[in-house]
Coordinates of C-alpha atoms in Angstrom, one line a residue:
Chain A
M30 CA 34.7 38.6 66.9
S31 CA 32.6 40.7 64.6
D32 CA 35.6 40.4 62.2
L33 CA 35.2 36.7 62.2
F34 CA 31.5 36.9 61.3
T35 CA 32.4 39.3 58.4
I36 CA 34.9 36.8 57.2
I37 CA 32.6 33.8 57.5
K38 CA 29.9 35.8 55.7
A39 CA 32.4 36.7 52.9
S40 CA 33.4 33.0 52.6
L41 CA 29.9 31.8 52.3
Q42 CA 28.8 34.6 50.0
V43 CA 31.7 34.2 47.6
S44 CA 31.7 30.4 47.5
G45 CA 27.9 30.1 47.7
I46 CA 27.3 32.4 44.7
S47 CA 30.1 30.7 42.7
L48 CA 28.7 27.3 43.4
L49 CA 25.2 28.5 42.4
I50 CA 26.4 29.9 39.1
A51 CA 28.7 27.0 38.3
G52 CA 25.8 24.6 39.1
L53 CA 23.3 26.5 37.0
I54 CA 25.7 26.3 34.0
G55 CA 27.6 23.0 34.7
I56 CA 24.6 20.7 35.4
P57 CA 22.6 21.5 32.3
A58 CA 25.8 21.6 30.2
G59 CA 26.8 18.2 31.6
I60 CA 23.4 16.8 30.8
I61 CA 23.4 18.1 27.3
I62 CA 27.0 16.9 26.6
G63 CA 26.3 13.6 28.2
L64 CA 23.2 13.0 26.1
S65 CA 24.3 14.3 22.8
S66 CA 26.7 12.8 20.3
F67 CA 28.9 15.0 18.3
R68 CA 32.3 14.8 16.7
G69 CA 35.2 15.2 19.1
K70 CA 33.0 14.5 22.1
K71 CA 35.7 12.4 23.7
W72 CA 38.2 15.1 23.3
F73 CA 35.9 17.7 24.7
I74 CA 35.2 15.5 27.8
A75 CA 38.9 14.9 28.2
L76 CA 39.3 18.7 28.2
V77 CA 36.6 19.2 30.8
N78 CA 38.2 16.4 32.9
T79 CA 41.5 18.2 32.7
G80 CA 39.7 21.3 34.0
M81 CA 39.0 19.4 37.2
G82 CA 42.7 19.7 38.1
L83 CA 42.9 23.4 37.2
P84 CA 45.4 25.0 39.7
P85 CA 43.5 27.8 41.5
V86 CA 46.6 30.0 41.4
L87 CA 46.6 29.8 37.6
V88 CA 42.9 30.7 37.5
G89 CA 43.7 33.6 39.8
L90 CA 46.5 34.7 37.6
V91 CA 44.4 34.6 34.4
V92 CA 41.4 36.3 36.0
A93 CA 43.7 39.0 37.5
L94 CA 45.3 39.6 34.1
L95 CA 41.9 40.0 32.5
L96 CA 40.6 42.4 35.2
W97 CA 43.9 44.3 35.5
R98 CA 43.4 48.0 35.0
S99 CA 45.1 47.9 31.6
G100 CA 43.6 44.5 30.8
P101 CA 40.7 43.8 28.5
F102 CA 38.1 44.1 31.3
G103 CA 40.0 46.6 33.3
F104 CA 37.4 49.3 32.7
M105 CA 34.9 47.4 34.8
G106 CA 37.1 48.0 37.9
L107 CA 36.4 44.6 39.3
L108 CA 39.8 43.6 40.5
Y109 CA 40.1 43.1 44.3
S110 CA 36.4 42.8 44.8
K111 CA 34.1 39.9 45.8
T112 CA 32.8 39.8 42.2
A113 CA 36.3 39.0 41.0
M114 CA 36.5 36.3 43.5
V115 CA 33.2 34.8 42.4
I116 CA 34.4 34.9 38.8
A117 CA 37.6 33.0 39.7
Q118 CA 35.8 30.4 41.9
T119 CA 33.1 29.8 39.3
I120 CA 35.8 29.0 36.8
I121 CA 37.4 26.5 39.3
A122 CA 34.1 24.8 40.2
L123 CA 32.6 24.7 36.7
P124 CA 34.7 21.9 35.2
L125 CA 34.2 19.8 38.3
I126 CA 30.5 20.1 38.3
T127 CA 30.3 19.6 34.5
A128 CA 32.6 16.6 34.5
F129 CA 30.8 14.8 37.3
T130 CA 27.5 15.5 35.7
I131 CA 28.7 14.1 32.4
A132 CA 29.9 11.0 34.1
G133 CA 26.6 10.6 35.9
I134 CA 24.6 10.9 32.7
Q135 CA 26.9 8.5 30.9
R136 CA 26.4 5.9 33.5
I137 CA 22.7 5.8 32.7
E138 CA 21.9 2.9 30.5
P139 CA 21.3 3.9 26.8
E140 CA 18.2 1.6 27.0
L141 CA 16.7 3.8 29.7
I142 CA 17.1 6.9 27.5
R143 CA 15.6 5.0 24.6
Q144 CA 12.7 3.8 26.8
T145 CA 12.1 7.4 27.9
I146 CA 11.9 8.5 24.3
A147 CA 9.6 5.6 23.5
L148 CA 7.3 6.7 26.4
G149 CA 6.8 9.9 24.4
A150 CA 9.0 12.3 26.3
T151 CA 9.9 15.6 24.7
K152 CA 13.5 16.8 24.8
L153 CA 12.8 18.8 27.9
Q154 CA 11.0 15.9 29.7
L155 CA 13.9 13.7 28.8
F156 CA 16.4 16.1 30.4
R157 CA 14.3 16.2 33.6
I158 CA 14.0 12.5 33.8
V159 CA 17.6 11.9 33.1
F160 CA 18.5 14.6 35.8
Q161 CA 16.4 12.7 38.3
E162 CA 18.1 9.4 37.4
A163 CA 21.5 10.9 37.8
R164 CA 20.6 13.0 40.9
L165 CA 22.9 11.1 43.2
T166 CA 26.0 11.7 41.1
I167 CA 25.0 15.3 40.5
L168 CA 24.9 15.9 44.2
V169 CA 28.4 14.5 44.3
A170 CA 29.2 17.0 41.6
V171 CA 27.9 19.8 43.7
M172 CA 29.8 18.6 46.8
A173 CA 33.0 18.3 44.9
G174 CA 32.6 21.8 43.4
F175 CA 31.9 23.2 46.9
G176 CA 34.8 21.4 48.4
S177 CA 37.2 22.7 45.8
I178 CA 36.3 26.4 46.3
I179 CA 35.6 26.7 50.0
S180 CA 39.1 25.4 50.7
E181 CA 40.9 27.3 48.0
V182 CA 43.3 30.2 48.8
G183 CA 45.3 30.9 45.6
A184 CA 42.7 32.5 43.4
V185 CA 40.7 34.4 46.0
M186 CA 44.0 35.8 47.3
M187 CA 45.1 37.0 43.9
V188 CA 41.9 38.5 42.6
G189 CA 40.4 39.5 46.0
G190 CA 43.5 41.1 47.4
N191 CA 42.6 40.1 51.0
I192 CA 41.2 43.5 51.9
K193 CA 40.3 43.6 55.6
G194 CA 36.5 43.8 56.2
D195 CA 35.8 43.1 52.6
T196 CA 37.5 40.4 50.6
V197 CA 39.1 38.4 53.4
V198 CA 37.7 34.9 53.5
L199 CA 38.4 32.1 55.9
T200 CA 41.3 30.6 53.9
T201 CA 43.1 33.9 53.2
G202 CA 42.4 34.9 56.8
I203 CA 44.1 31.8 58.1
M204 CA 47.1 32.7 56.0
Q205 CA 47.2 36.2 57.2
E206 CA 46.9 35.4 60.8
T207 CA 49.5 32.7 60.6
R208 CA 51.9 35.1 59.0
M209 CA 51.3 37.6 61.7
G210 CA 51.9 34.9 64.4
N211 CA 48.3 34.9 65.6
F212 CA 48.1 31.2 65.7
E213 CA 45.1 31.1 68.0
N214 CA 43.0 33.2 65.6
A215 CA 44.3 31.1 62.7
L216 CA 43.3 27.8 64.4
W217 CA 39.8 29.2 65.3
M218 CA 39.3 30.1 61.6
G219 CA 40.5 26.7 60.6
A220 CA 38.0 25.1 63.0
V221 CA 35.2 27.3 61.6
L222 CA 36.1 26.4 58.1
L223 CA 36.1 22.7 58.8
A224 CA 32.8 23.0 60.7
L225 CA 31.2 24.9 57.8
S226 CA 32.4 22.4 55.3
F227 CA 31.2 19.5 57.4
A228 CA 27.7 21.0 58.0
I229 CA 27.2 21.7 54.3
N230 CA 28.5 18.4 53.1
L231 CA 26.4 16.6 55.8
S232 CA 23.2 18.2 54.6
L233 CA 24.0 17.4 51.0
T234 CA 24.9 13.8 51.9
L235 CA 21.7 13.4 53.8
I236 CA 19.8 14.6 50.8
Q237 CA 21.8 12.2 48.6
Q238 CA 21.4 9.1 50.8
K239 CA 17.7 9.7 51.0
G240 CA 17.6 8.7 47.4
I241 CA 19.2 5.3 48.1
K242 CA 17.0 2.6 49.2
Chain B
M26 CA -11.2 -5.8 5.7
T27 CA -10.5 -3.1 8.3
S28 CA -7.8 -0.6 7.5
S29 CA -4.4 -1.2 8.9
V30 CA -3.2 0.7 11.9
L31 CA 0.3 0.7 10.5
S32 CA 1.6 0.4 7.0
V33 CA 5.3 0.3 6.3
R34 CA 6.9 0.5 2.9
D35 CA 10.5 0.0 1.8
L36 CA 11.9 0.2 5.3
S37 CA 15.6 -0.3 5.4
F38 CA 18.3 0.2 8.0
A39 CA 22.1 -0.3 7.9
Y40 CA 24.5 0.3 10.7
N41 CA 27.2 2.8 10.0
G42 CA 30.3 1.1 8.6
S43 CA 28.9 -2.4 8.7
D44 CA 28.5 -4.3 5.5
N45 CA 27.4 -7.5 7.2
F46 CA 23.9 -6.6 8.1
S47 CA 21.2 -4.6 6.7
L48 CA 17.5 -4.6 7.4
S49 CA 15.1 -4.7 4.5
I50 CA 11.4 -4.7 4.8
P51 CA 9.5 -4.0 1.6
N52 CA 6.1 -4.4 3.1
F53 CA 4.6 -4.6 6.5
D54 CA 1.0 -4.1 7.5
L55 CA -0.5 -4.3 11.0
Y56 CA -4.2 -4.5 11.7
P57 CA -6.0 -3.6 14.9
G58 CA -5.8 -6.3 17.5
E59 CA -3.4 -8.4 15.4
K60 CA -0.7 -10.3 17.3
V61 CA 2.4 -10.8 15.3
A62 CA 5.4 -12.8 16.4
I63 CA 8.7 -12.1 14.7
I64 CA 10.8 -15.2 15.1
G65 CA 14.3 -15.9 13.8
P66 CA 17.8 -17.0 14.9
N67 CA 20.0 -14.8 16.9
G68 CA 21.5 -12.0 14.9
A69 CA 18.7 -12.0 12.3
G70 CA 17.9 -8.4 13.0
K71 CA 14.7 -8.8 15.0
T72 CA 15.5 -6.1 17.6
T73 CA 16.8 -3.8 14.9
F74 CA 13.5 -4.3 13.0
L75 CA 11.5 -3.5 16.1
Q76 CA 13.5 -0.4 16.9
A77 CA 13.4 0.9 13.3
I78 CA 9.7 0.3 12.9
S79 CA 8.9 2.0 16.2
L80 CA 11.2 4.8 15.2
L81 CA 13.6 4.4 18.1
L82 CA 16.3 4.0 15.5
K83 CA 16.2 6.3 12.5
P84 CA 15.6 4.1 9.4
T85 CA 17.8 4.7 6.5
T86 CA 14.8 4.7 4.1
G87 CA 11.2 3.9 4.4
T88 CA 7.7 5.3 4.8
I89 CA 5.7 4.7 7.9
I90 CA 2.0 5.3 7.8
F91 CA 0.3 5.3 11.2
D92 CA -3.4 5.6 11.3
T93 CA -3.6 6.6 7.6
K94 CA -1.2 9.5 8.2
E95 CA 2.4 9.4 7.1
I96 CA 5.1 10.2 9.7
R97 CA 7.2 13.0 8.4
N98 CA 8.7 15.1 11.1
Q99 CA 9.7 15.1 14.8
E100 CA 6.2 16.2 15.9
D101 CA 4.7 13.2 14.1
T102 CA 7.3 10.9 15.6
L103 CA 6.4 12.2 19.1
G104 CA 2.8 11.6 18.4
Y105 CA 3.6 8.1 17.2
H106 CA 5.7 7.3 20.3
R107 CA 2.8 8.5 22.4
S108 CA 0.3 6.2 20.7
T109 CA 2.5 3.1 21.0
A110 CA 4.4 1.4 23.7
F111 CA 7.8 -0.3 23.6
I112 CA 8.8 -3.0 26.1
P113 CA 12.5 -3.5 25.9
Q114 CA 14.4 -6.7 26.2
K115 CA 16.5 -6.0 29.3
P116 CA 14.9 -4.8 32.5
V117 CA 14.8 -1.0 32.2
L118 CA 13.5 0.7 35.3
Y119 CA 13.8 4.1 36.8
N120 CA 15.4 4.6 40.2
R121 CA 12.0 5.4 41.7
S122 CA 9.1 3.6 43.3
V123 CA 7.3 0.9 41.3
K124 CA 4.1 3.1 41.1
E125 CA 6.1 6.0 39.8
N126 CA 7.7 3.7 37.2
V127 CA 4.3 2.6 36.0
G128 CA 2.8 6.1 36.0
I129 CA 5.7 7.9 34.3
G130 CA 4.2 7.6 30.8
L131 CA 1.0 9.3 32.0
K132 CA 3.0 12.0 33.7
I133 CA 4.8 12.6 30.4
R134 CA 1.4 13.0 28.8
G135 CA 0.7 15.7 31.3
M136 CA -1.7 13.8 33.5
K137 CA -2.0 15.0 37.1
N138 CA -1.7 13.0 40.3
P139 CA -5.0 11.7 41.6
E140 CA -6.1 10.3 38.2
T141 CA -2.7 8.9 37.5
E142 CA -2.6 7.1 40.9
E143 CA -5.9 5.5 40.4
R144 CA -5.0 4.1 37.0
V145 CA -1.6 3.0 38.3
F146 CA -3.2 1.0 41.1
D147 CA -5.7 -0.6 38.7
M148 CA -2.8 -1.6 36.4
L149 CA -0.6 -2.9 39.2
K150 CA -3.5 -5.0 40.4
K151 CA -4.1 -6.5 36.9
F152 CA -0.5 -7.6 36.8
G153 CA -0.6 -8.9 40.3
I154 CA 2.1 -6.5 41.7
G155 CA -0.1 -4.2 43.8
H156 CA 2.0 -5.0 46.9
L157 CA 5.1 -3.6 45.3
A158 CA 3.7 -0.1 44.6
N159 CA 5.9 1.7 47.1
R160 CA 9.0 -0.4 46.7
N161 CA 12.0 1.0 44.8
A162 CA 11.8 -0.5 41.3
L163 CA 15.5 -1.4 41.3
S164 CA 15.0 -3.9 44.1
V165 CA 12.5 -6.2 42.4
S166 CA 13.0 -9.6 40.8
G167 CA 13.3 -10.3 37.1
G168 CA 9.8 -11.5 36.7
E169 CA 8.4 -8.5 38.6
A170 CA 10.5 -6.1 36.5
R171 CA 8.8 -7.6 33.4
R172 CA 5.4 -7.0 34.9
I173 CA 6.3 -3.4 35.8
M174 CA 7.5 -2.7 32.2
L175 CA 4.4 -4.3 30.7
A176 CA 2.2 -2.3 33.1
R177 CA 4.1 0.9 32.2
G178 CA 3.4 0.3 28.5
L179 CA -0.2 -1.0 28.7
I180 CA -1.4 1.8 31.1
L181 CA -1.1 4.2 28.1
N182 CA -3.8 2.4 26.1
P183 CA -1.4 2.1 23.2
R184 CA -2.6 1.4 19.6
I185 CA 0.4 -0.8 19.1
I186 CA 2.6 -2.5 21.7
W187 CA 6.1 -3.6 20.7
M188 CA 7.8 -6.2 22.8
D189 CA 11.4 -7.3 22.5
E190 CA 11.9 -10.8 23.9
P191 CA 9.3 -10.0 26.6
F192 CA 10.0 -13.1 28.6
G193 CA 13.6 -13.7 27.5
D194 CA 15.5 -14.3 30.7
L195 CA 12.7 -15.7 32.9
D196 CA 12.6 -19.2 34.1
E197 CA 9.9 -21.6 32.9
T198 CA 7.4 -21.2 35.7
V199 CA 7.6 -17.4 35.9
R200 CA 7.4 -17.2 32.1
R201 CA 4.3 -19.3 32.0
E202 CA 2.5 -17.4 34.7
L203 CA 3.3 -14.1 33.1
I204 CA 2.1 -15.2 29.7
E205 CA -1.1 -16.5 31.2
D206 CA -1.7 -13.2 32.9
L207 CA -0.8 -11.2 29.8
I208 CA -3.1 -13.0 27.3
P209 CA -6.4 -11.6 28.7
I210 CA -4.9 -8.2 29.3
L211 CA -3.7 -7.9 25.7
S212 CA -7.0 -9.1 24.2
Q213 CA -8.9 -6.8 26.5
S214 CA -6.9 -3.8 25.4
G215 CA -7.4 -4.5 21.7
C216 CA -4.1 -3.1 20.8
A217 CA -2.0 -4.6 18.0
T218 CA 1.0 -6.5 19.3
V219 CA 4.3 -7.1 17.6
F220 CA 6.8 -9.1 19.5
V221 CA 10.2 -10.5 18.8
T222 CA 11.4 -13.8 20.2
H223 CA 13.7 -16.7 19.6
N224 CA 11.6 -18.9 21.9
Q225 CA 9.0 -20.7 19.8
D226 CA 6.9 -22.0 22.6
E227 CA 5.8 -18.6 23.8
T228 CA 4.8 -17.6 20.2
Y229 CA 2.1 -20.3 20.0
Q230 CA 0.2 -19.0 22.9
L231 CA 0.5 -15.3 22.1
A232 CA 0.6 -14.8 18.4
D233 CA -1.9 -15.3 15.6
K234 CA 0.6 -14.5 12.9
F235 CA 4.2 -15.5 12.5
M236 CA 7.0 -13.9 10.6
V237 CA 10.3 -15.6 10.2
M238 CA 13.2 -13.2 9.9
V239 CA 16.6 -14.3 8.5
K240 CA 19.5 -11.9 7.8
G241 CA 17.4 -8.8 8.0
E242 CA 14.6 -10.0 5.8
I243 CA 11.2 -11.5 6.5
V244 CA 11.4 -14.8 4.6
Q245 CA 8.1 -16.3 5.5
S246 CA 4.9 -15.2 7.2
G247 CA 1.6 -16.8 7.9
N248 CA -0.3 -18.6 10.7
G249 CA 1.3 -21.2 12.9
H250 CA 0.5 -24.1 10.7
E251 CA 1.7 -22.4 7.5
V252 CA 5.0 -21.5 9.0
F253 CA 5.8 -24.4 11.2
A254 CA 4.6 -27.2 9.0
N255 CA 5.7 -25.7 5.7
P256 CA 9.0 -23.9 6.1
V257 CA 9.9 -22.2 2.8
S258 CA 13.6 -22.7 3.0
Q259 CA 16.3 -24.8 4.5
E260 CA 17.2 -21.8 6.8
V261 CA 13.7 -21.6 8.2
A262 CA 13.4 -25.3 8.6
E263 CA 16.7 -25.4 10.5
F264 CA 15.6 -22.5 12.7
I265 CA 12.2 -24.0 13.6
G266 CA 14.0 -27.1 14.6
I267 CA 13.2 -29.5 11.8
K268 CA 15.7 -32.3 11.8
N269 CA 16.8 -34.5 8.9
I270 CA 17.3 -31.9 6.2
I271 CA 19.0 -33.5 3.2
P272 CA 19.8 -31.9 -0.2
G273 CA 18.5 -33.8 -3.2
R274 CA 17.5 -33.7 -6.9
V275 CA 14.2 -34.4 -8.5
V276 CA 14.7 -37.2 -11.0
K277 CA 11.1 -38.2 -11.9
T278 CA 7.6 -37.0 -11.4
E279 CA 4.8 -39.4 -12.0
N280 CA 1.2 -39.5 -10.8
D281 CA 1.8 -37.2 -7.9
I282 CA 4.8 -39.2 -6.8
V283 CA 8.1 -37.4 -7.0
S284 CA 11.3 -39.4 -7.0
V285 CA 14.1 -37.5 -5.3
A286 CA 17.7 -38.7 -5.6
L287 CA 19.6 -37.7 -2.4
T288 CA 22.9 -36.0 -3.3
S289 CA 24.7 -36.5 -0.1
G290 CA 26.1 -39.8 0.8
I291 CA 23.1 -41.9 1.6
N292 CA 23.8 -45.6 1.4
Q293 CA 22.6 -48.1 -1.2
S294 CA 19.3 -48.9 0.6
A295 CA 17.9 -45.5 -0.2
K296 CA 19.4 -43.5 -3.0
I297 CA 15.9 -42.5 -4.0
L298 CA 13.1 -41.3 -1.8
L299 CA 9.5 -41.3 -3.0
V300 CA 7.5 -38.2 -2.1
A301 CA 3.8 -37.9 -2.4
G302 CA 1.5 -34.9 -2.6
Q303 CA 4.1 -32.2 -3.3
K304 CA 5.0 -30.2 -6.3
P305 CA 8.6 -29.1 -6.4
H306 CA 9.3 -25.9 -8.2
A307 CA 12.9 -26.6 -9.0
E308 CA 15.1 -29.6 -9.7
N309 CA 17.4 -29.0 -6.8
V310 CA 15.4 -29.4 -3.6
V311 CA 15.9 -30.0 0.1
V312 CA 14.2 -33.0 1.7
C313 CA 12.8 -32.7 5.2
I314 CA 11.8 -35.7 7.1
P315 CA 10.1 -35.0 10.5
P316 CA 11.6 -37.2 13.1
E317 CA 8.2 -38.4 14.4
S318 CA 7.2 -39.8 11.0
I319 CA 10.1 -42.2 10.7
V320 CA 9.2 -45.7 12.0
I321 CA 11.9 -48.1 13.2
V322 CA 11.1 -51.7 12.7
S323 CA 13.1 -54.7 13.7
D324 CA 10.9 -57.3 11.9
E325 CA 11.6 -57.8 8.2
K326 CA 8.1 -58.9 7.4
E327 CA 6.5 -55.7 8.5
S328 CA 7.9 -53.8 5.6
I329 CA 6.3 -56.1 3.1
H330 CA 2.8 -54.9 3.8
L331 CA 3.9 -51.3 3.7
S332 CA 5.4 -51.1 0.3
S333 CA 4.3 -47.6 -0.4
R334 CA 6.7 -46.4 2.2
N335 CA 10.4 -45.7 1.8
A336 CA 12.5 -48.3 3.5
L337 CA 16.1 -47.6 4.6
E338 CA 18.7 -49.6 6.4
G339 CA 21.1 -48.2 8.9
T340 CA 22.9 -48.6 12.2
I341 CA 22.1 -46.9 15.4
E342 CA 24.8 -44.3 16.3
R343 CA 23.4 -42.9 19.5
V344 CA 20.3 -43.0 21.7
I345 CA 19.6 -39.7 23.5
P346 CA 17.1 -40.3 26.2
G347 CA 14.5 -37.7 27.1
R348 CA 11.6 -37.4 29.5
Y349 CA 9.0 -39.0 27.3
F350 CA 10.7 -39.5 24.0
A351 CA 14.2 -40.5 23.0
W352 CA 16.1 -39.2 20.0
V353 CA 17.7 -42.0 18.1
E354 CA 20.4 -41.1 15.6
I355 CA 20.8 -43.6 12.8
D356 CA 23.6 -43.8 10.3
C357 CA 22.2 -44.6 6.8
G358 CA 25.0 -42.9 5.0
V359 CA 23.6 -39.6 6.2
S360 CA 22.6 -39.3 9.8
L361 CA 18.8 -39.4 10.4
T362 CA 17.2 -38.5 13.7
V363 CA 14.1 -40.4 14.8
S364 CA 11.9 -39.7 17.8
V365 CA 10.8 -42.8 19.6
T366 CA 8.8 -43.3 22.8
N367 CA 10.8 -44.5 25.7
E368 CA 8.7 -47.7 25.7
S369 CA 9.6 -48.5 22.1
V370 CA 13.3 -48.0 22.9
K371 CA 13.0 -50.8 25.5
E372 CA 10.7 -53.0 23.4
L373 CA 12.8 -52.9 20.3
G374 CA 16.0 -53.0 22.3
L375 CA 17.4 -50.0 20.6
S376 CA 21.1 -49.4 21.4
R377 CA 24.2 -48.3 19.8
G378 CA 25.5 -50.4 17.0
K379 CA 22.2 -52.2 16.3
P380 CA 21.3 -52.5 12.7
V381 CA 17.7 -51.4 12.0
R382 CA 15.2 -50.8 9.2
L383 CA 13.5 -47.5 8.8
L384 CA 10.1 -46.8 7.1
I385 CA 9.1 -43.4 6.0
K386 CA 5.7 -42.6 4.6
S387 CA 5.9 -40.8 1.2
T388 CA 3.4 -38.2 2.4
A389 CA 5.4 -37.3 5.4
I390 CA 8.3 -36.0 3.5
K391 CA 8.5 -32.3 2.7
L392 CA 10.3 -30.8 -0.2
L393 CA 11.7 -27.3 0.2
E394 CA 13.4 -25.1 -2.3
K395 CA 17.0 -24.8 -1.8

């Protein structure tokens, strides 16, 4: 049972930190991209949107190649560590969070942005006000990002290495146990994964729905 | 004369890649407490003008001097925005409570909560929407949304308030109530007001100066009488709803009486109209005949005593009934519209096909430059 707790902890740690980093980058980036106009903006957004469908295995492969001992970042010795898993999951969640945030910002009426400027807002104040206007969509962005990484196996398996007591997370654990024929353990882990996912999405949804009157 | 709060020189704006429209304002001065209405047909560039002069659109060229200081950089622009208020045309409200919407400008200026709340409640009360304070602003009616936006602007004690069609989509009663509430608030605040509208009724109540905008240019400005009674051009006349606009040519000027030959198909009875008290500047003119200064007579004898008038003959084409007045369209070669009280329609038995005689006072006719 203590094994299970280690695994749950690892799952929450890896996906939680990844989500935090992806959110801290993706939300401001999405706001800036959504508000600004530059050449090739549509192309850039199309690229970010494509990133939403990034296959985790592919991300895992690229991150593994980069961190491989003979690879460009091999000297850091990060492969098969939680840090490597966080890097991979951040890359998976980032386009999702950015794209949803952009969509949320673009749904705001241009008139509202103009009015905010007319009211004398500085750039930073405009960002904050726009963030608050798009908060419901941005929470969806966070939920989508979380959903995509907590349930993902490919990347964490490839860069984490599924090391017992260290880099095993719920999804890779389920795989392992199933392969070994321990269906009961696999099912328990599955149930825990679902319960976790539900609990986190429930709290985010409650926060979100509070904003709707 | 007091010095202007705003002076604009050579303001111009053109949309990227559009040759059809450009805004051009060589001169615009605004004085404290002045209330200016920008009127003009749809597509004249009124909103563009308002956005360019308030620096919500970056003008292509132009100098804006606010409070004797020229606006040169972003910092000046921010200061300008913080000293003025812009009320947009469409309802633009934040997804927050009504009181937060009204107080947001104060928050932006760094004001803290207790003081903000007090001023917000004062303002909500002035606009009669105190009961909405805690409601989400997105759930209010159109008239209430207008009140919230006006309160949000006026709470900032702006030096200038810009309003883009402030009552545009409101029905008659709601509009009238809002205008009546707004008039004292505006004069109390002492701010200069510039508002854009295509509805002329609301301008009479709110404005003391009128500017007519056509195709991106201010073609006429002045007080109500100057603009509405003396339109400078055919376009302005058409916009302010003057009917009976006919092109003509000056053939003789004698003792203040101008003889104008109508160039478009008027029949034999009135090839020449006599106009008194006007000095045309060009040979080619446009004749305007106000519908209420045309008299329909059925009795031949009446015209004998009134020889100084122009007399025309025609046939009634159409009688369009109204609440108090009817519009009677009469074919005299060109179509003239006459406004007649409903009683007169009955008395004179005016109906389609009836031949009538029209009398027009020579002093009632306006000559405009083409």
